[in-house]
mmCIF file of C-alpha atoms in Angstrom:
data_model
loop_
_atom_site.group_PDB
_atom_site.id
_atom_site.type_symbol
_atom_site.label_atom_id
_atom_site.label_comp_id
_atom_site.label_asym_id
_atom_site.label_seq_id
_atom_site.Cartn_x
_atom_site.Cartn_y
_atom_site.Cartn_z
ATOM 1 C CA MET I 127 128.909 51.672 -33.605
ATOM 2 C CA MET I 128 130.871 50.619 -30.520
ATOM 3 C CA LYS I 129 134.600 50.971 -31.127
ATOM 4 C CA ALA I 130 137.388 49.069 -29.409
ATOM 5 C CA LEU I 131 141.160 48.896 -29.588
ATOM 6 C CA ILE I 132 143.547 45.969 -29.218
ATOM 7 C CA LEU I 133 147.191 46.629 -28.395
ATOM 8 C CA PHE I 134 148.940 43.606 -29.887
ATOM 9 C CA GLY I 135 152.435 42.735 -28.688
ATOM 10 C CA HIS I 136 154.876 39.884 -29.164
ATOM 11 C CA GLY I 137 154.832 38.352 -25.687
ATOM 12 C CA ALA I 138 157.784 36.965 -23.692
ATOM 13 C CA ARG I 139 158.596 34.373 -21.060
ATOM 14 C CA ASP I 140 159.431 36.967 -18.401
ATOM 15 C CA ALA I 141 156.177 38.308 -16.925
ATOM 16 C CA ARG I 142 157.846 41.676 -16.252
ATOM 17 C CA TRP I 143 158.257 42.131 -20.007
ATOM 18 C CA ARG I 144 154.601 43.133 -20.235
ATOM 19 C CA GLU I 145 154.867 46.087 -17.847
ATOM 20 C CA PRO I 146 154.946 48.738 -20.628
ATOM 21 C CA PHE I 147 151.931 47.033 -22.205
ATOM 22 C CA ASP I 148 150.031 47.241 -18.924
ATOM 23 C CA ARG I 149 151.014 50.922 -18.782
ATOM 24 C CA LEU I 150 149.755 51.459 -22.342
ATOM 25 C CA HIS I 151 146.510 49.764 -21.351
ATOM 26 C CA SER I 152 146.110 52.077 -18.346
ATOM 27 C CA LEU I 153 146.972 55.202 -20.343
ATOM 28 C CA TRP I 154 144.382 54.303 -22.958
ATOM 29 C CA LYS I 155 141.667 53.648 -20.381
ATOM 30 C CA ALA I 156 142.372 56.941 -18.620
ATOM 31 C CA GLN I 157 142.475 59.002 -21.812
ATOM 32 C CA HIS I 158 139.889 57.248 -24.009
ATOM 33 C CA PRO I 159 137.326 55.789 -21.599
ATOM 34 C CA ASP I 160 134.728 55.698 -24.399
ATOM 35 C CA VAL I 161 136.769 53.184 -26.437
ATOM 36 C CA MET I 162 137.236 49.730 -24.897
ATOM 37 C CA VAL I 163 140.761 48.379 -24.948
ATOM 38 C CA GLU I 164 142.382 44.980 -24.554
ATOM 39 C CA LEU I 165 145.935 43.723 -24.751
ATOM 40 C CA ALA I 166 146.714 40.663 -26.883
ATOM 41 C CA PHE I 167 149.916 38.738 -27.569
ATOM 42 C CA LEU I 168 151.322 36.740 -30.460
ATOM 43 C CA GLU I 169 152.943 34.110 -28.243
ATOM 44 C CA LEU I 170 154.058 33.240 -24.709
ATOM 45 C CA MET I 171 151.479 35.529 -23.074
ATOM 46 C CA GLU I 172 147.711 35.661 -22.841
ATOM 47 C CA PRO I 173 145.252 36.550 -24.171
ATOM 48 C CA SER I 174 145.730 35.669 -27.823
ATOM 49 C CA LEU I 175 144.412 37.985 -30.508
ATOM 50 C CA GLU I 176 141.379 35.750 -31.009
ATOM 51 C CA GLU I 177 140.661 35.677 -27.279
ATOM 52 C CA ALA I 178 140.824 39.478 -27.099
ATOM 53 C CA VAL I 179 138.541 39.862 -30.114
ATOM 54 C CA THR I 180 136.101 37.356 -28.610
ATOM 55 C CA SER I 181 136.110 39.232 -25.328
ATOM 56 C CA LEU I 182 135.485 42.632 -26.944
ATOM 57 C CA ALA I 183 132.801 41.230 -29.242
ATOM 58 C CA GLY I 184 131.098 39.777 -26.174
ATOM 59 C CA LEU I 185 131.095 43.254 -24.640
ATOM 60 C CA GLY I 186 129.337 44.656 -27.679
ATOM 61 C CA ALA I 187 132.202 46.005 -29.782
ATOM 62 C CA ASP I 188 131.419 46.021 -33.489
ATOM 63 C CA GLN I 189 134.445 47.914 -34.781
ATOM 64 C CA ILE I 190 137.860 46.810 -33.528
ATOM 65 C CA THR I 191 141.192 48.350 -34.500
ATOM 66 C CA VAL I 192 144.317 46.330 -33.776
ATOM 67 C CA VAL I 193 147.553 48.249 -33.164
ATOM 68 C CA PRO I 194 150.665 46.066 -33.566
ATOM 69 C CA VAL I 195 153.009 47.271 -30.825
ATOM 70 C CA PHE I 196 156.116 46.171 -32.681
ATOM 71 C CA PHE I 197 158.992 48.261 -33.979
ATOM 72 C CA GLY I 198 159.776 46.423 -37.171
ATOM 73 C CA GLN I 199 157.541 44.618 -39.614
ATOM 74 C CA GLY I 200 159.330 41.308 -39.991
ATOM 75 C CA GLY I 201 158.095 37.764 -40.370
ATOM 76 C CA HIS I 202 155.726 37.941 -37.386
ATOM 77 C CA LEU I 203 153.798 40.897 -38.758
ATOM 78 C CA ARG I 204 154.098 40.057 -42.449
ATOM 79 C CA ASN I 205 153.281 36.347 -42.207
ATOM 80 C CA ASP I 206 151.802 35.258 -38.856
ATOM 81 C CA TYR I 207 149.689 38.293 -38.059
ATOM 82 C CA PRO I 208 147.581 38.461 -41.268
ATOM 83 C CA VAL I 209 146.650 34.791 -40.755
ATOM 84 C CA LEU I 210 145.510 35.498 -37.193
ATOM 85 C CA LEU I 211 143.509 38.512 -38.366
ATOM 86 C CA GLU I 212 141.797 36.468 -41.065
ATOM 87 C CA GLN I 213 140.909 33.783 -38.532
ATOM 88 C CA CYS I 214 139.271 36.430 -36.354
ATOM 89 C CA LYS I 215 137.385 37.883 -39.313
ATOM 90 C CA ALA I 216 136.133 34.408 -40.265
ATOM 91 C CA LYS I 217 134.982 33.757 -36.703
ATOM 92 C CA PHE I 218 133.258 37.154 -36.347
ATOM 93 C CA PRO I 219 132.043 38.103 -39.824
ATOM 94 C CA GLN I 220 129.749 40.800 -38.392
ATOM 95 C CA LEU I 221 132.708 42.651 -36.862
ATOM 96 C CA GLU I 222 134.615 45.411 -38.624
ATOM 97 C CA LEU I 223 138.198 44.429 -37.843
ATOM 98 C CA ASN I 224 140.969 46.816 -38.916
ATOM 99 C CA THR I 225 144.685 47.013 -38.347
ATOM 100 C CA THR I 226 147.126 49.887 -38.256
ATOM 101 C CA SER I 227 150.735 49.563 -39.330
ATOM 102 C CA ALA I 228 153.276 48.698 -36.630
ATOM 103 C CA VAL I 229 153.859 51.534 -34.180
ATOM 104 C CA GLY I 230 157.479 51.663 -35.400
ATOM 105 C CA GLU I 231 156.085 53.139 -38.628
ATOM 106 C CA SER I 232 154.857 56.178 -36.684
ATOM 107 C CA LEU I 233 157.231 59.122 -37.004
ATOM 108 C CA ALA I 234 155.957 60.496 -33.691
ATOM 109 C CA VAL I 235 156.899 57.256 -31.939
ATOM 110 C CA LEU I 236 160.371 57.294 -33.520
ATOM 111 C CA GLN I 237 160.798 60.954 -32.580
ATOM 112 C CA ALA I 238 159.895 60.159 -28.970
ATOM 113 C CA ILE I 239 162.648 57.506 -28.994
ATOM 114 C CA VAL I 240 165.171 59.989 -30.410
ATOM 115 C CA ASP I 241 164.177 62.521 -27.741
ATOM 116 C CA PHE I 242 164.486 59.862 -25.032
ATOM 117 C CA GLY I 243 168.027 59.138 -26.222
ATOM 118 C CA ALA I 244 168.916 62.825 -26.378
ATOM 119 C CA SER I 245 167.619 63.422 -22.852
ATOM 120 C CA SER I 246 169.811 60.568 -21.587
ATOM 121 C CA LEU I 247 173.157 61.887 -22.794
ATOM 122 C CA MET C 17 184.689 64.317 -24.238
ATOM 123 C CA MET C 18 183.333 62.920 -27.519
ATOM 124 C CA LYS C 19 179.875 61.473 -26.991
ATOM 125 C CA ALA C 20 178.180 58.777 -29.047
ATOM 126 C CA LEU C 21 174.891 56.904 -29.018
ATOM 127 C CA ILE C 22 174.073 53.298 -29.852
ATOM 128 C CA LEU C 23 170.489 52.351 -30.701
ATOM 129 C CA PHE C 24 170.340 48.696 -29.694
ATOM 130 C CA GLY C 25 167.561 46.515 -31.111
ATOM 131 C CA HIS C 26 166.676 42.850 -31.108
ATOM 132 C CA GLY C 27 167.287 41.980 -34.761
ATOM 133 C CA ALA C 28 165.210 39.695 -37.000
ATOM 134 C CA ARG C 29 165.558 37.380 -39.987
ATOM 135 C CA ASP C 30 163.569 39.674 -42.295
ATOM 136 C CA ALA C 31 165.815 42.520 -43.474
ATOM 137 C CA ARG C 32 162.806 44.837 -43.741
ATOM 138 C CA TRP C 33 162.345 44.541 -39.972
ATOM 139 C CA ARG C 34 165.175 47.031 -39.497
ATOM 140 C CA GLU C 35 163.537 49.854 -41.462
ATOM 141 C CA PRO C 36 162.369 51.785 -38.367
ATOM 142 C CA PHE C 37 165.878 51.422 -36.937
ATOM 143 C CA ASP C 38 167.387 52.894 -40.089
ATOM 144 C CA ARG C 39 164.855 55.726 -39.768
ATOM 145 C CA LEU C 40 165.850 56.292 -36.130
ATOM 146 C CA HIS C 41 169.476 56.378 -37.227
ATOM 147 C CA SER C 42 168.696 59.009 -39.879
ATOM 148 C CA LEU C 43 166.592 61.108 -37.500
ATOM 149 C CA TRP C 44 169.384 61.133 -34.951
ATOM 150 C CA LYS C 45 172.037 62.128 -37.492
ATOM 151 C CA ALA C 46 169.861 64.947 -38.811
ATOM 152 C CA GLN C 47 168.944 66.289 -35.377
ATOM 153 C CA HIS C 48 172.115 65.603 -33.361
ATOM 154 C CA PRO C 49 174.982 65.795 -35.851
ATOM 155 C CA ASP C 50 177.420 66.506 -33.006
ATOM 156 C CA VAL C 51 176.801 63.086 -31.401
ATOM 157 C CA MET C 52 177.881 60.040 -33.417
ATOM 158 C CA VAL C 53 175.339 57.250 -33.659
ATOM 159 C CA GLU C 54 175.396 53.569 -34.568
ATOM 160 C CA LEU C 55 172.794 50.835 -34.663
ATOM 161 C CA ALA C 56 173.531 47.508 -32.997
ATOM 162 C CA PHE C 57 171.565 44.279 -32.678
ATOM 163 C CA LEU C 58 171.289 41.490 -30.135
ATOM 164 C CA GLU C 59 170.954 38.750 -32.732
ATOM 165 C CA LEU C 60 170.241 37.944 -36.397
ATOM 166 C CA MET C 61 171.480 41.342 -37.615
ATOM 167 C CA GLU C 62 174.758 43.192 -37.706
ATOM 168 C CA PRO C 63 176.613 44.885 -36.198
ATOM 169 C CA SER C 64 176.700 43.400 -32.703
ATOM 170 C CA LEU C 65 176.919 45.679 -29.687
ATOM 171 C CA GLU C 66 180.649 44.997 -29.401
ATOM 172 C CA GLU C 67 181.195 45.774 -33.072
ATOM 173 C CA ALA C 68 179.339 49.072 -32.746
ATOM 174 C CA VAL C 69 181.303 50.024 -29.627
ATOM 175 C CA THR C 70 184.559 49.108 -31.370
ATOM 176 C CA SER C 71 183.616 51.208 -34.371
ATOM 177 C CA LEU C 72 182.703 54.269 -32.287
ATOM 178 C CA ALA C 73 185.802 53.929 -30.107
ATOM 179 C CA GLY C 74 187.860 53.818 -33.293
ATOM 180 C CA LEU C 75 186.260 57.095 -34.336
ATOM 181 C CA GLY C 76 187.304 58.714 -31.087
ATOM 182 C CA ALA C 77 184.201 58.344 -28.916
ATOM 183 C CA ASP C 78 185.010 58.218 -25.225
ATOM 184 C CA GLN C 79 181.496 58.349 -23.776
ATOM 185 C CA ILE C 80 178.898 56.008 -25.286
ATOM 186 C CA THR C 81 175.263 55.739 -24.237
ATOM 187 C CA VAL C 82 173.356 52.647 -25.318
ATOM 188 C CA VAL C 83 169.589 52.978 -25.774
ATOM 189 C CA PRO C 84 167.812 49.605 -25.771
ATOM 190 C CA VAL C 85 165.090 49.991 -28.397
ATOM 191 C CA PHE C 86 162.876 47.359 -26.809
ATOM 192 C CA PHE C 87 159.412 47.737 -25.330
ATOM 193 C CA GLY C 88 159.632 45.318 -22.452
ATOM 194 C CA GLN C 89 162.514 44.414 -20.192
ATOM 195 C CA GLY C 90 162.407 40.629 -20.338
ATOM 196 C CA GLY C 91 165.113 38.003 -20.402
ATOM 197 C CA HIS C 92 167.039 39.638 -23.249
ATOM 198 C CA LEU C 93 167.499 42.922 -21.433
ATOM 199 C CA ARG C 94 167.722 41.556 -17.890
ATOM 200 C CA ASN C 95 170.096 38.671 -18.613
ATOM 201 C CA ASP C 96 171.801 38.822 -22.021
ATOM 202 C CA TYR C 97 172.301 42.564 -22.340
ATOM 203 C CA PRO C 98 174.214 43.218 -19.070
ATOM 204 C CA VAL C 99 176.675 40.466 -20.044
ATOM 205 C CA LEU C 100 177.262 42.088 -23.444
ATOM 206 C CA LEU C 101 177.735 45.484 -21.805
ATOM 207 C CA GLU C 102 180.261 44.090 -19.338
ATOM 208 C CA GLN C 103 182.193 42.458 -22.187
ATOM 209 C CA CYS C 104 182.394 45.832 -23.932
ATOM 210 C CA LYS C 105 183.518 47.555 -20.742
ATOM 211 C CA ALA C 106 186.210 44.927 -20.235
ATOM 212 C CA LYS C 107 187.429 45.352 -23.815
ATOM 213 C CA PHE C 108 187.432 49.157 -23.649
ATOM 214 C CA PRO C 109 188.192 50.085 -20.030
ATOM 215 C CA GLN C 110 188.996 53.665 -21.032
ATOM 216 C CA LEU C 111 185.464 54.182 -22.379
ATOM 217 C CA GLU C 112 182.590 55.533 -20.329
ATOM 218 C CA LEU C 113 179.816 53.169 -21.351
ATOM 219 C CA ASN C 114 176.306 53.894 -20.057
ATOM 220 C CA THR C 115 172.875 52.477 -20.708
ATOM 221 C CA THR C 116 169.410 53.929 -20.493
ATOM 222 C CA SER C 117 166.357 51.887 -19.604
ATOM 223 C CA ALA C 118 164.397 50.340 -22.470
ATOM 224 C CA VAL C 119 162.521 52.917 -24.522
ATOM 225 C CA GLY C 120 159.284 51.221 -23.419
ATOM 226 C CA GLU C 121 159.966 52.727 -19.982
ATOM 227 C CA SER C 122 159.630 56.227 -21.456
ATOM 228 C CA LEU C 123 156.209 57.711 -20.806
ATOM 229 C CA ALA C 124 156.610 59.947 -23.871
ATOM 230 C CA VAL C 125 157.171 56.900 -26.076
ATOM 231 C CA LEU C 126 154.111 55.168 -24.618
ATOM 232 C CA GLN C 127 152.049 58.330 -25.061
ATOM 233 C CA ALA C 128 153.093 58.516 -28.721
ATOM 234 C CA ILE C 129 151.830 54.930 -29.135
ATOM 235 C CA VAL C 130 148.504 55.798 -27.481
ATOM 236 C CA ASP C 131 148.169 58.847 -29.746
ATOM 237 C CA PHE C 132 149.001 56.724 -32.800
ATOM 238 C CA GLY C 133 146.203 54.327 -31.846
ATOM 239 C CA ALA C 134 143.758 57.163 -31.211
ATOM 240 C CA SER C 135 144.533 58.760 -34.573
ATOM 241 C CA SER C 136 143.828 55.414 -36.288
ATOM 242 C CA LEU C 137 140.273 54.900 -35.017
#
């Protein structure tokens, strides 16, 4: 079983918007070198979710977990994202493709934001 | 000096999108009851940044720190947000109005996201 992770963000027109995503990517690679990782974006940036899945499958991944790096679960995550996931599952039926909830559902992430605010006062 | 915090998010059409923001709001109030806190949104949700500043100023705040709850610093934070901040400063010249960087610039926030992904494998 070769595991892989996809950090899935919204995307934006401004290339500098992705800097925290590149940092996440680097942190993951440094801390979890045994689990392949790719970024993917819903729109305006590349690669798409399907491109990232294709790339990881080509590298031998057979179990991929997608982490939506979004705060809230609005229309993008409730409507667009499940369709994209299903398309990937249909294209790679041999893959085990899972998703977590949005990172904004993680209490530890929210606590880190609260602590960041408190340290800035 | 009466300090206050504004957690400033993007906003979305789907009301459920704001759930993590409401949770942040609750966490802050429970952990920092001495520092008033308000949510504010760039678009699609209320209150606006100016409305939140007005509300906190009306409650006696004279030093307000705005925390942009965004991952990346794209066009919204680089272009729209400084204009909104300046409008608030012009409207309330007696206020000390500060901003932090986006929470996506916080290494602790990014680490919490990495740990969330690792715990989900």
